[in-house]
Amino acid sequence: MKLRKLFVVCADMTRSFSALFRPGVLYALVALFLIWTVTPVVWVGIMSVQPEINYVAVPPHLRLQDVSLRWYSDMLAQADFADALKNSVIIATLTMVFCLFFGSLAAYPLSRLRLAGKRLFLFASVVMRMLPAIVLIIPMFLLIRLLGLRDTHLGLVIVYTTFLLPFSIWMLKNFFDQVPYSLEAAARMDGCSRLGALWRVLLPAVAPGVVATAVFAFIGAWNEFLFGLILSTSVATPVTVKISALVSSTFHTDTSLVAAAGMLAILPVVVLVIVLNRYIVRGLVEGVKY
Amino acid sequence: MSNPTLKQAPFLSRLSRRQFLKIAGASTFAAAAGVATGAPASATRGTTPAMAKHVAKPLDGQELNIFTGNHHDKYVRDLVIPMFQDKTGAKVNYTSIGGGDIDAKYAVFVASQDGSQDVLYSWETLNAKYGRTLMEDITTSFPAKTLQGIAPVTVKAFTFLGKRYGIPFDSNIFIMMYNKDLYKAAGLDPEKPPQTWKEFIAYSKKLTKAGQYATLFTLGDGNASFATFASMFNSTGSLLYNADLTKFSVDNEAGLMTMNAINDAITKDKVVDPTGLPLVSSIEQGKVFRAGKFAHYIAAPNHYTLAQDSTQSQVVGKVGMSIIPGLKLRSGSLGLFEGYGINKYSKNKVAALAFLDFMVSPEVQKNVVAINWGRPPSRLATYDDPDVQKASPQFAVVKQQAKFPAPRYGSPFYFDVGTVFSNYMNKMVKGEKTPKAAVTGIQADAQKLVDAYWAKVKK
Amino acid sequence: MAFPTVSQRFQRMDEGRFGLLLMAPTIIILTVFLVGPILYAIWMSLNSMDLTISPDADFVGVQNYVQLVDDPAVQDAVPRTLYFAGLTVVFSTAMALLLALVLNESFRGRKWVRVFILLPWAVAPVVNGVLWRYMFHPQYGLINAALYALGLIKEYRVWLDNAAVSLAIASVASTWKALPFLALILLAALQSIPESLYRAAKMDGAGAWSRFRFVVLPHLRGILIFVVLLQIIVSLQAFDLIYTLTRGGPGTDTVVLNYLVYVNAFERLNLGNAAAMGILLALFIVGLSGLSLAFAVSRRR
């Protein structure tokens, strides 16, 4: 009995003080979270490589020999879907660039300069985003049409940037706030201009934060559906609209095809997140403090 | 003396080009008007290539924008439009989105008075909902002669309060298909489908066993619930609305009979698949039918064509069809007629009208709608074509079915009334309301909606 | 004497003016594309615009707002919205906290786990609705297949056939998507807690639960409030998810307030009414956020 207690105490002592879970419990939780996270995607992924009769059966009888990528090639062979994927990439990338550019230009004064109305601006931009976007569809459509930007990539980029800019500015400002001014002060004393200090000292100092903001803007633009539906006709249609078209279609669609389309629609973003995951995690975890 | 070449006399050539355009423009208008007034559409068949080269096409240089649902891609985009472009010289831009997303787009078109799309997808309820505000009134501009050749029941669906806002190109209507093998297994005669609703229920009971139900009802949303109710109500001989859509009547013998029939089938006789109730369309059930697991399938006739396709059906050659057994009348059904309308704000209504006319021309009706698409055509004469009869035996049933009432009661408040039906009917099948209470409740709520709408219009 | 060059002018500009200059593009974009449409929406809400009758607007003042109070559709949507928002907030905050605590500890493969956890963030809400619709599908859903294989159900059942379950599933889907972001910002706060505090607590004989209550929670109060607030706002604005998951169905059972705005605007074509509802909802969200913040600040004191 005593030995057991000793063993527990020793084991306890080797763990850090902030460890709140026993190892067994910890690994169980990790496993559960992993299952919770990947299951929906894996299931639809399985649906996208099996003929429908296999998983419509009760219980489903999935067979390895029926695995095929033909639904993916069928989906990509449809010109309008492939174009939609291209459109989403273009629009999301441009939105990300705009958000980073204008966002850092605006976050810099908010973080570093004395300005009247700073609080008002931050407050107003947060409050304005609380209005359900649906209400803005018609005026936005009229505005975009007036500017002749209907069904263009630029039109969608401007609208998406408008929605994502406030939060991007807020994120960048938070990152800037954590960098001590001394770095820029040193640069300025060496003759650097204020803007130069921004580009060459401040932004690089919060590089992970910048990446996190960039990914956030990219994903935000990629995910947008309703404005994409209303503001585009055929040229600039993003892939989210095509997904809805498949799901709300009034004719029989091969479910495996819809599953493949869904997978294709999230693939580029998933790849982006995986490739940049280190920066994202660092940016969000280390960059946002309260 | 040689004729001045373009290089030597640019000014002359420019001038003569302008003059040519003026002449071409005038003749285009005249020719387009000729196309629109029902000049024989089949005239292009049999022109020699040499002749075709010299004939100026009626819509040369004009652009037409067509907007529809993506279920038209394979047929309208891939078949009809190339034919139309070839014949008229117009350039057609085709845009399609998911059928369920069309409402949002049309709402924006109306709110912004947008005429960028000339030809718009339409069906009975869209026609009524947007007739006044988005669709062009073509009662007088569409050639009457062409209209006479189109099934009256479909034309009626595109007429709202006496005005026509679209032209139907098919007469899709629900019919009943059944699995002959399952009939045999249940001891029923596969050549004798049920003739009355009582027989339908009796047969269904024999066809229902563990894990396998005889039939399907969909109550998933307003449209589905209303369709389920209305198609059965239409076999009672009564009508849900009066002629000018101001009076709604469901709290009567016919309404109660219908509601009881639906309720009994689901809760008492238990022949209805409960997993189908939250669905909004029976299209998915087609897959189960084609897998041979489903006996009575009430759906659009093109599902018969799908059931004969060996790449996606296991019941090839085992499907029987008949008209839907009715409650009081021999039968009643629901129209699914689709068509096209013209955007009120369009700048190219002449070309749009030509397209509508083309959709109901004999060659499109026969080759695209009937044979390729498998949909019953709206042009009556096409049914008599032997090729059509051979390719689609279900059209004989369709013609029979079209003799019985099948109104969908399209109106601007169609969606709201449908929602009322859906709420009450879903509560009823869960046992929270009796059929009588449901009927009374629907009557009160629906009439309120109807009154509220007409009050707004009068202002 | 030479005139100052542009960059020299730039440098000498005082802070206020320079700051304004840098913010100018943002202010222009937001004014034209955000403030403008909002003003138009406010104007719409003061008009009666029924698109099934005519595209013209009819000024009616605050009539739309007054009508909303008696509107049965609104009255039905409010409890659903509260239920959905409540479930989402509680579920997502709790799960995010748990995940953050797990990620805070060191274990083998932690780096890989962090990668996988980010997956839901990359899924568009439209696709999210499809994923969960297929998970709970009556005919080929994984949930049905798994429960059937485990012998827990005898027959595939329909999950999305009533409001309570459908909204709960929507909550699950919403939580699933929000988890990575929430867990990571909670993790950020967790990592700022100095190890010495844990050690002191441990020395005093505190067990895991006590350490959590007295060391972790106080530090997390601010960020937890932020998370709760964020999830309230997100769940009150949920649209894409419900659009592809249930379309507001069965019937109108999952029509929450934000979805009702869509129904009024694009299905019933009653734009004035929809605009009024949207603005009221926005004011409600602002009020709720303000209240929560005030509550948090007062508690701190």
PDB file of C-alpha atoms in Angstrom, chain A residues 12-13 15-21 26-27 29-30 33-34 36-41 43-44 47 52 55-60 102-103 105-106 108-110 112-116 121 123 125 127-140 142-144 147 149 158-159 161-163 165-167 169-171 188 191-195 198 212 215-216 219 222-226 229-230 240 243-244 247-248 255 258-259 262-263 265-266 269-270 273-274 277-278 280-281 284-286 288-290, chain C residues 10-16 18-20 22-23 25-27 29-30 32-38 40-41 44 51 91 95 98-99 101-102 104-108 111 113-127 130-135 139-142 145 148 156 172 175-177 179-181 184-185 187-189 191-192 195 198-199 202-203 207-209 211-212 216 223 226 230 233 237 239-240 243-244 247 258-259 261-262 265-266 271 274-275 277-279 281-282 285-286 289:
ATOM      1  CA  ASP A  12       3.154  13.079  -9.812  1.00  0.00           C
ATOM      2  CA  MET A  13       6.307  14.928  -9.018  1.00  0.00           C
ATOM      3  CA  ARG A  15       4.883  15.926 -14.126  1.00  0.00           C
ATOM      4  CA  SER A  16       4.744  19.679 -14.407  1.00  0.00           C
ATOM      5  CA  PHE A  17       2.650  21.570 -11.920  1.00  0.00           C
ATOM      6  CA  SER A  18       0.313  22.846 -14.564  1.00  0.00           C
ATOM      7  CA  ALA A  19      -0.637  19.337 -15.619  1.00  0.00           C
ATOM      8  CA  LEU A  20      -4.213  18.880 -14.565  1.00  0.00           C
ATOM      9  CA  PHE A  21      -4.980  15.526 -16.149  1.00  0.00           C
ATOM     10  CA  LEU A  26      -5.274  12.986 -21.155  1.00  0.00           C
ATOM     11  CA  TYR A  27      -4.675  10.558 -23.989  1.00  0.00           C
ATOM     12  CA  LEU A  29      -9.398  13.085 -24.292  1.00  0.00           C
ATOM     13  CA  VAL A  30      -6.907  13.672 -27.087  1.00  0.00           C
ATOM     14  CA  PHE A  33     -11.109  15.242 -29.729  1.00  0.00           C
ATOM     15  CA  LEU A  34      -9.320  13.855 -32.736  1.00  0.00           C
ATOM     16  CA  TRP A  36     -14.703  14.431 -33.043  1.00  0.00           C
ATOM     17  CA  THR A  37     -12.691  16.692 -35.328  1.00  0.00           C
ATOM     18  CA  VAL A  38     -11.990  14.450 -38.270  1.00  0.00           C
ATOM     19  CA  THR A  39     -15.041  12.189 -38.386  1.00  0.00           C
ATOM     20  CA  PRO A  40     -17.440  14.373 -40.411  1.00  0.00           C
ATOM     21  CA  VAL A  41     -14.788  15.119 -42.988  1.00  0.00           C
ATOM     22  CA  TRP A  43     -17.153  10.222 -43.550  1.00  0.00           C
ATOM     23  CA  VAL A  44     -17.952  12.543 -46.415  1.00  0.00           C
ATOM     24  CA  MET A  47     -18.737   8.889 -49.461  1.00  0.00           C
ATOM     25  CA  GLU A  52     -23.786   5.400 -53.590  1.00  0.00           C
ATOM     26  CA  TYR A  55     -23.316   3.491 -48.298  1.00  0.00           C
ATOM     27  CA  VAL A  56     -27.079   3.652 -48.828  1.00  0.00           C
ATOM     28  CA  ALA A  57     -27.235   0.051 -47.704  1.00  0.00           C
ATOM     29  CA  VAL A  58     -28.199  -0.749 -44.122  1.00  0.00           C
ATOM     30  CA  PRO A  59     -25.602  -1.205 -42.707  1.00  0.00           C
ATOM     31  CA  PRO A  60     -23.261   0.334 -45.256  1.00  0.00           C
ATOM     32  CA  PHE A 102      -5.266  48.380 -45.568  1.00  0.00           C
ATOM     33  CA  GLY A 103      -5.488  46.629 -42.250  1.00  0.00           C
ATOM     34  CA  LEU A 105      -2.067  50.762 -42.526  1.00  0.00           C
ATOM     35  CA  ALA A 106      -4.997  51.339 -40.197  1.00  0.00           C
ATOM     36  CA  TYR A 108      -0.509  51.152 -37.099  1.00  0.00           C
ATOM     37  CA  PRO A 109      -1.986  54.507 -36.107  1.00  0.00           C
ATOM     38  CA  LEU A 110      -4.487  52.787 -33.853  1.00  0.00           C
ATOM     39  CA  ARG A 112       1.129  53.644 -32.139  1.00  0.00           C
ATOM     40  CA  LEU A 113      -0.132  57.136 -32.784  1.00  0.00           C
ATOM     41  CA  ARG A 114      -2.121  59.589 -30.805  1.00  0.00           C
ATOM     42  CA  LEU A 115      -5.394  59.968 -32.581  1.00  0.00           C
ATOM     43  CA  ALA A 116      -8.697  61.457 -31.727  1.00  0.00           C
ATOM     44  CA  PHE A 121     -13.587  53.894 -34.598  1.00  0.00           C
ATOM     45  CA  PHE A 123     -16.349  50.596 -31.260  1.00  0.00           C
ATOM     46  CA  SER A 125     -16.505  48.987 -36.563  1.00  0.00           C
ATOM     47  CA  VAL A 127     -20.991  47.437 -33.771  1.00  0.00           C
ATOM     48  CA  MET A 128     -21.510  47.732 -37.510  1.00  0.00           C
ATOM     49  CA  ARG A 129     -20.556  44.099 -37.943  1.00  0.00           C
ATOM     50  CA  MET A 130     -23.375  43.092 -35.638  1.00  0.00           C
ATOM     51  CA  LEU A 131     -25.952  43.868 -38.279  1.00  0.00           C
ATOM     52  CA  PRO A 132     -27.086  40.670 -40.000  1.00  0.00           C
ATOM     53  CA  ALA A 133     -25.488  40.797 -43.402  1.00  0.00           C
ATOM     54  CA  ILE A 134     -28.669  39.653 -45.138  1.00  0.00           C
ATOM     55  CA  VAL A 135     -30.187  43.068 -44.632  1.00  0.00           C
ATOM     56  CA  LEU A 136     -27.339  44.625 -46.600  1.00  0.00           C
ATOM     57  CA  ILE A 137     -27.689  42.428 -49.668  1.00  0.00           C
ATOM     58  CA  ILE A 138     -29.963  44.691 -51.661  1.00  0.00           C
ATOM     59  CA  PRO A 139     -28.131  47.986 -51.012  1.00  0.00           C
ATOM     60  CA  MET A 140     -24.799  46.256 -51.632  1.00  0.00           C
ATOM     61  CA  LEU A 142     -27.315  48.303 -56.002  1.00  0.00           C
ATOM     62  CA  LEU A 143     -23.992  49.865 -55.062  1.00  0.00           C
ATOM     63  CA  ILE A 144     -21.923  47.247 -56.884  1.00  0.00           C
ATOM     64  CA  LEU A 147     -20.037  50.960 -59.902  1.00  0.00           C
ATOM     65  CA  LEU A 149     -18.535  45.846 -60.726  1.00  0.00           C
ATOM     66  CA  ILE A 158     -14.246  44.860 -52.273  1.00  0.00           C
ATOM     67  CA  VAL A 159     -17.389  43.605 -50.543  1.00  0.00           C
ATOM     68  CA  THR A 161     -12.764  43.163 -47.708  1.00  0.00           C
ATOM     69  CA  THR A 162     -15.340  45.515 -46.248  1.00  0.00           C
ATOM     70  CA  PHE A 163     -16.662  42.770 -44.018  1.00  0.00           C
ATOM     71  CA  LEU A 165     -11.400  44.591 -42.523  1.00  0.00           C
ATOM     72  CA  PRO A 166     -12.652  45.521 -39.038  1.00  0.00           C
ATOM     73  CA  PHE A 167     -11.658  42.222 -37.494  1.00  0.00           C
ATOM     74  CA  ILE A 169      -7.538  45.619 -38.073  1.00  0.00           C
ATOM     75  CA  TRP A 170      -8.452  44.528 -34.585  1.00  0.00           C
ATOM     76  CA  MET A 171      -6.231  41.455 -34.809  1.00  0.00           C
ATOM     77  CA  ARG A 188      13.633  55.821 -36.312  1.00  0.00           C
ATOM     78  CA  GLY A 191      16.809  57.687 -39.834  1.00  0.00           C
ATOM     79  CA  CYS A 192      13.964  55.388 -40.746  1.00  0.00           C
ATOM     80  CA  SER A 193      10.633  56.988 -41.587  1.00  0.00           C
ATOM     81  CA  ARG A 194       7.479  56.043 -39.695  1.00  0.00           C
ATOM     82  CA  LEU A 195       6.132  54.000 -42.572  1.00  0.00           C
ATOM     83  CA  LEU A 198       6.084  49.825 -40.025  1.00  0.00           C
ATOM     84  CA  ALA A 212      -2.737  34.332 -38.725  1.00  0.00           C
ATOM     85  CA  VAL A 215      -5.265  33.124 -43.116  1.00  0.00           C
ATOM     86  CA  PHE A 216      -8.267  34.457 -41.250  1.00  0.00           C
ATOM     87  CA  ILE A 219     -10.789  31.756 -45.008  1.00  0.00           C
ATOM     88  CA  TRP A 222     -13.471  31.741 -49.179  1.00  0.00           C
ATOM     89  CA  ASN A 223     -16.377  30.810 -46.900  1.00  0.00           C
ATOM     90  CA  GLU A 224     -18.729  33.583 -47.955  1.00  0.00           C
ATOM     91  CA  PHE A 225     -21.888  32.324 -49.630  1.00  0.00           C
ATOM     92  CA  LEU A 226     -24.869  34.678 -49.809  1.00  0.00           C
ATOM     93  CA  LEU A 229     -24.635  34.196 -54.831  1.00  0.00           C
ATOM     94  CA  ILE A 230     -26.240  37.590 -55.283  1.00  0.00           C
ATOM     95  CA  THR A 240     -19.584  27.992 -52.211  1.00  0.00           C
ATOM     96  CA  ILE A 243     -21.975  23.698 -53.506  1.00  0.00           C
ATOM     97  CA  SER A 244     -25.336  25.186 -52.600  1.00  0.00           C
ATOM     98  CA  VAL A 247     -27.467  20.607 -52.597  1.00  0.00           C
ATOM     99  CA  SER A 248     -30.531  22.670 -53.466  1.00  0.00           C
ATOM    100  CA  THR A 255     -24.572  11.866 -53.765  1.00  0.00           C
ATOM    101  CA  VAL A 258     -21.900  16.116 -54.090  1.00  0.00           C
ATOM    102  CA  ALA A 259     -19.546  14.618 -51.521  1.00  0.00           C
ATOM    103  CA  GLY A 262     -17.698  19.296 -50.908  1.00  0.00           C
ATOM    104  CA  MET A 263     -14.240  17.829 -50.448  1.00  0.00           C
ATOM    105  CA  ALA A 265     -14.428  22.977 -51.958  1.00  0.00           C
ATOM    106  CA  ILE A 266     -12.532  22.701 -48.698  1.00  0.00           C
ATOM    107  CA  VAL A 269      -8.164  25.902 -47.523  1.00  0.00           C
ATOM    108  CA  VAL A 270      -7.272  22.727 -45.656  1.00  0.00           C
ATOM    109  CA  VAL A 273      -4.061  25.661 -42.985  1.00  0.00           C
ATOM    110  CA  ILE A 274      -1.866  22.576 -42.785  1.00  0.00           C
ATOM    111  CA  ASN A 277      -0.292  25.697 -39.181  1.00  0.00           C
ATOM    112  CA  ARG A 278       2.782  26.557 -37.198  1.00  0.00           C
ATOM    113  CA  ILE A 280      -1.361  30.164 -37.274  1.00  0.00           C
ATOM    114  CA  VAL A 281      -0.990  28.499 -33.924  1.00  0.00           C
ATOM    115  CA  LEU A 284      -3.214  33.007 -32.317  1.00  0.00           C
ATOM    116  CA  VAL A 285      -1.702  31.524 -29.217  1.00  0.00           C
ATOM    117  CA  GLU A 286       1.205  33.818 -28.687  1.00  0.00           C
ATOM    118  CA  VAL A 288      -3.431  37.451 -28.661  1.00  0.00           C
ATOM    119  CA  LYS A 289      -3.128  38.414 -25.039  1.00  0.00           C
ATOM    120  CA  TYR A 290      -5.524  39.963 -22.597  1.00  0.00           C
TER     121      TYR A 290
ATOM    122  CA  PHE C  10       5.478  63.021 -44.908  1.00  0.00           C
ATOM    123  CA  GLN C  11       7.923  62.726 -42.058  1.00  0.00           C
ATOM    124  CA  ARG C  12       7.285  66.135 -40.702  1.00  0.00           C
ATOM    125  CA  MET C  13       3.539  65.734 -40.677  1.00  0.00           C
ATOM    126  CA  ASP C  14       2.259  65.647 -37.153  1.00  0.00           C
ATOM    127  CA  GLU C  15       0.985  62.476 -35.643  1.00  0.00           C
ATOM    128  CA  GLY C  16      -2.668  63.251 -35.866  1.00  0.00           C
ATOM    129  CA  PHE C  18      -0.328  61.265 -40.461  1.00  0.00           C
ATOM    130  CA  GLY C  19      -2.490  58.792 -38.599  1.00  0.00           C
ATOM    131  CA  LEU C  20      -5.569  60.084 -40.342  1.00  0.00           C
ATOM    132  CA  LEU C  22      -2.975  56.150 -43.038  1.00  0.00           C
ATOM    133  CA  MET C  23      -6.472  55.375 -41.937  1.00  0.00           C
ATOM    134  CA  PRO C  25      -8.335  54.249 -47.254  1.00  0.00           C
ATOM    135  CA  THR C  26      -9.938  52.106 -44.560  1.00  0.00           C
ATOM    136  CA  ILE C  27     -12.319  54.848 -43.579  1.00  0.00           C
ATOM    137  CA  ILE C  29     -13.913  51.765 -47.882  1.00  0.00           C
ATOM    138  CA  LEU C  30     -15.924  51.278 -44.722  1.00  0.00           C
ATOM    139  CA  VAL C  32     -18.855  53.762 -48.802  1.00  0.00           C
ATOM    140  CA  PHE C  33     -19.406  50.037 -48.547  1.00  0.00           C
ATOM    141  CA  LEU C  34     -20.576  49.580 -45.005  1.00  0.00           C
ATOM    142  CA  VAL C  35     -22.059  52.792 -43.667  1.00  0.00           C
ATOM    143  CA  GLY C  36     -23.782  53.547 -46.949  1.00  0.00           C
ATOM    144  CA  PRO C  37     -25.615  50.225 -47.214  1.00  0.00           C
ATOM    145  CA  ILE C  38     -26.499  50.375 -43.517  1.00  0.00           C
ATOM    146  CA  TYR C  40     -29.986  52.393 -46.981  1.00  0.00           C
ATOM    147  CA  ALA C  41     -31.112  49.435 -44.898  1.00  0.00           C
ATOM    148  CA  MET C  44     -35.714  50.389 -46.157  1.00  0.00           C
ATOM    149  CA  LEU C  51     -42.028  42.931 -53.909  1.00  0.00           C
ATOM    150  CA  PHE C  91     -21.379  23.623 -25.592  1.00  0.00           C
ATOM    151  CA  MET C  95     -15.503  22.118 -25.216  1.00  0.00           C
ATOM    152  CA  LEU C  98     -11.486  21.449 -22.268  1.00  0.00           C
ATOM    153  CA  LEU C  99      -9.542  21.273 -25.509  1.00  0.00           C
ATOM    154  CA  LEU C 101      -6.583  22.566 -21.186  1.00  0.00           C
ATOM    155  CA  VAL C 102      -5.643  19.381 -23.012  1.00  0.00           C
ATOM    156  CA  ASN C 104      -1.803  23.100 -22.697  1.00  0.00           C
ATOM    157  CA  GLU C 105      -0.245  19.926 -21.404  1.00  0.00           C
ATOM    158  CA  SER C 106       2.768  18.372 -22.983  1.00  0.00           C
ATOM    159  CA  PHE C 107       2.316  14.987 -24.520  1.00  0.00           C
ATOM    160  CA  ARG C 108       3.713  13.035 -27.359  1.00  0.00           C
ATOM    161  CA  LYS C 111       2.323  19.165 -32.599  1.00  0.00           C
ATOM    162  CA  VAL C 113      -2.754  17.143 -32.804  1.00  0.00           C
ATOM    163  CA  ARG C 114      -2.596  20.893 -33.165  1.00  0.00           C
ATOM    164  CA  VAL C 115      -2.578  20.504 -36.932  1.00  0.00           C
ATOM    165  CA  PHE C 116      -5.574  18.210 -37.024  1.00  0.00           C
ATOM    166  CA  ILE C 117      -7.548  20.359 -34.644  1.00  0.00           C
ATOM    167  CA  LEU C 118      -7.387  23.240 -37.125  1.00  0.00           C
ATOM    168  CA  LEU C 119      -9.351  21.279 -39.728  1.00  0.00           C
ATOM    169  CA  PRO C 120     -12.881  22.532 -38.957  1.00  0.00           C
ATOM    170  CA  TRP C 121     -11.746  26.130 -39.258  1.00  0.00           C
ATOM    171  CA  ALA C 122     -11.032  25.497 -42.921  1.00  0.00           C
ATOM    172  CA  VAL C 123     -14.545  24.245 -43.696  1.00  0.00           C
ATOM    173  CA  ALA C 124     -16.985  26.737 -45.174  1.00  0.00           C
ATOM    174  CA  PRO C 125     -20.318  26.982 -43.311  1.00  0.00           C
ATOM    175  CA  VAL C 126     -22.116  25.947 -46.474  1.00  0.00           C
ATOM    176  CA  VAL C 127     -20.068  22.763 -46.638  1.00  0.00           C
ATOM    177  CA  VAL C 130     -23.649  19.427 -45.932  1.00  0.00           C
ATOM    178  CA  LEU C 131     -21.208  17.470 -43.748  1.00  0.00           C
ATOM    179  CA  TRP C 132     -23.589  17.279 -40.817  1.00  0.00           C
ATOM    180  CA  ARG C 133     -26.613  16.705 -42.989  1.00  0.00           C
ATOM    181  CA  TYR C 134     -24.813  13.648 -44.330  1.00  0.00           C
ATOM    182  CA  MET C 135     -23.702  12.604 -40.857  1.00  0.00           C
ATOM    183  CA  GLN C 139     -30.655   6.907 -45.301  1.00  0.00           C
ATOM    184  CA  TYR C 140     -26.899   7.022 -45.348  1.00  0.00           C
ATOM    185  CA  GLY C 141     -25.824   8.902 -42.269  1.00  0.00           C
ATOM    186  CA  LEU C 142     -22.831   7.766 -40.262  1.00  0.00           C
ATOM    187  CA  ALA C 145     -24.886   3.391 -39.341  1.00  0.00           C
ATOM    188  CA  TYR C 148     -27.219   0.464 -35.842  1.00  0.00           C
ATOM    189  CA  TYR C 156     -32.473   3.910 -39.141  1.00  0.00           C
ATOM    190  CA  VAL C 172     -23.117  20.700 -32.789  1.00  0.00           C
ATOM    191  CA  THR C 175     -19.473  24.200 -32.285  1.00  0.00           C
ATOM    192  CA  TRP C 176     -17.496  21.840 -34.458  1.00  0.00           C
ATOM    193  CA  LYS C 177     -16.524  24.685 -36.732  1.00  0.00           C
ATOM    194  CA  LEU C 179     -13.722  24.923 -31.795  1.00  0.00           C
ATOM    195  CA  PRO C 180     -10.231  25.457 -33.279  1.00  0.00           C
ATOM    196  CA  PHE C 181     -10.335  29.223 -33.091  1.00  0.00           C
ATOM    197  CA  LEU C 184      -6.482  28.430 -29.528  1.00  0.00           C
ATOM    198  CA  ILE C 185      -7.271  31.795 -28.025  1.00  0.00           C
ATOM    199  CA  LEU C 187      -4.795  28.280 -25.009  1.00  0.00           C
ATOM    200  CA  ALA C 188      -3.079  31.614 -25.453  1.00  0.00           C
ATOM    201  CA  ALA C 189      -4.507  32.825 -22.201  1.00  0.00           C
ATOM    202  CA  GLN C 191      -0.034  29.800 -21.513  1.00  0.00           C
ATOM    203  CA  SER C 192       0.299  33.172 -19.879  1.00  0.00           C
ATOM    204  CA  GLU C 195       4.079  27.950 -13.620  1.00  0.00           C
ATOM    205  CA  TYR C 198       0.535  26.138 -10.017  1.00  0.00           C
ATOM    206  CA  ARG C 199       3.502  25.150  -7.960  1.00  0.00           C
ATOM    207  CA  LYS C 202       0.369  22.254  -5.380  1.00  0.00           C
ATOM    208  CA  MET C 203       2.586  22.922  -2.382  1.00  0.00           C
ATOM    209  CA  GLY C 207      -5.481  18.707  -6.301  1.00  0.00           C
ATOM    210  CA  ALA C 208      -6.088  19.077 -10.016  1.00  0.00           C
ATOM    211  CA  TRP C 209      -9.624  20.363  -9.678  1.00  0.00           C
ATOM    212  CA  ARG C 211      -5.747  24.097  -9.119  1.00  0.00           C
ATOM    213  CA  PHE C 212      -8.152  24.564 -11.999  1.00  0.00           C
ATOM    214  CA  VAL C 216      -6.695  28.778 -13.979  1.00  0.00           C
ATOM    215  CA  ILE C 223     -10.993  35.679 -22.256  1.00  0.00           C
ATOM    216  CA  PHE C 226     -14.849  37.281 -24.793  1.00  0.00           C
ATOM    217  CA  LEU C 230     -18.241  35.973 -29.584  1.00  0.00           C
ATOM    218  CA  ILE C 233     -22.878  36.984 -31.741  1.00  0.00           C
ATOM    219  CA  GLN C 237     -25.977  35.518 -36.982  1.00  0.00           C
ATOM    220  CA  PHE C 239     -27.373  31.659 -41.621  1.00  0.00           C
ATOM    221  CA  ASP C 240     -25.296  29.660 -44.119  1.00  0.00           C
ATOM    222  CA  TYR C 243     -29.536  27.242 -45.129  1.00  0.00           C
ATOM    223  CA  THR C 244     -27.774  24.027 -46.120  1.00  0.00           C
ATOM    224  CA  ARG C 247     -33.492  25.227 -44.951  1.00  0.00           C
ATOM    225  CA  ASN C 258     -31.527  35.638 -38.515  1.00  0.00           C
ATOM    226  CA  TYR C 259     -32.984  33.058 -40.868  1.00  0.00           C
ATOM    227  CA  VAL C 261     -34.807  37.885 -41.900  1.00  0.00           C
ATOM    228  CA  TYR C 262     -33.866  35.892 -45.008  1.00  0.00           C
ATOM    229  CA  ALA C 265     -36.658  39.334 -47.512  1.00  0.00           C
ATOM    230  CA  PHE C 266     -36.275  36.664 -50.156  1.00  0.00           C
ATOM    231  CA  LEU C 271     -38.106  43.937 -47.664  1.00  0.00           C
ATOM    232  CA  ALA C 274     -36.969  42.160 -43.112  1.00  0.00           C
ATOM    233  CA  ALA C 275     -34.812  45.282 -42.780  1.00  0.00           C
ATOM    234  CA  MET C 277     -36.104  42.812 -38.166  1.00  0.00           C
ATOM    235  CA  GLY C 278     -32.434  42.838 -39.059  1.00  0.00           C
ATOM    236  CA  ILE C 279     -31.876  46.169 -37.398  1.00  0.00           C
ATOM    237  CA  LEU C 281     -31.658  41.973 -34.142  1.00  0.00           C
ATOM    238  CA  ALA C 282     -28.493  44.040 -34.462  1.00  0.00           C
ATOM    239  CA  ILE C 285     -26.937  41.833 -30.161  1.00  0.00           C
ATOM    240  CA  VAL C 286     -25.322  45.159 -29.303  1.00  0.00           C
ATOM    241  CA  SER C 289     -22.856  42.427 -25.694  1.00  0.00           C
TER     242      SER C 289
END
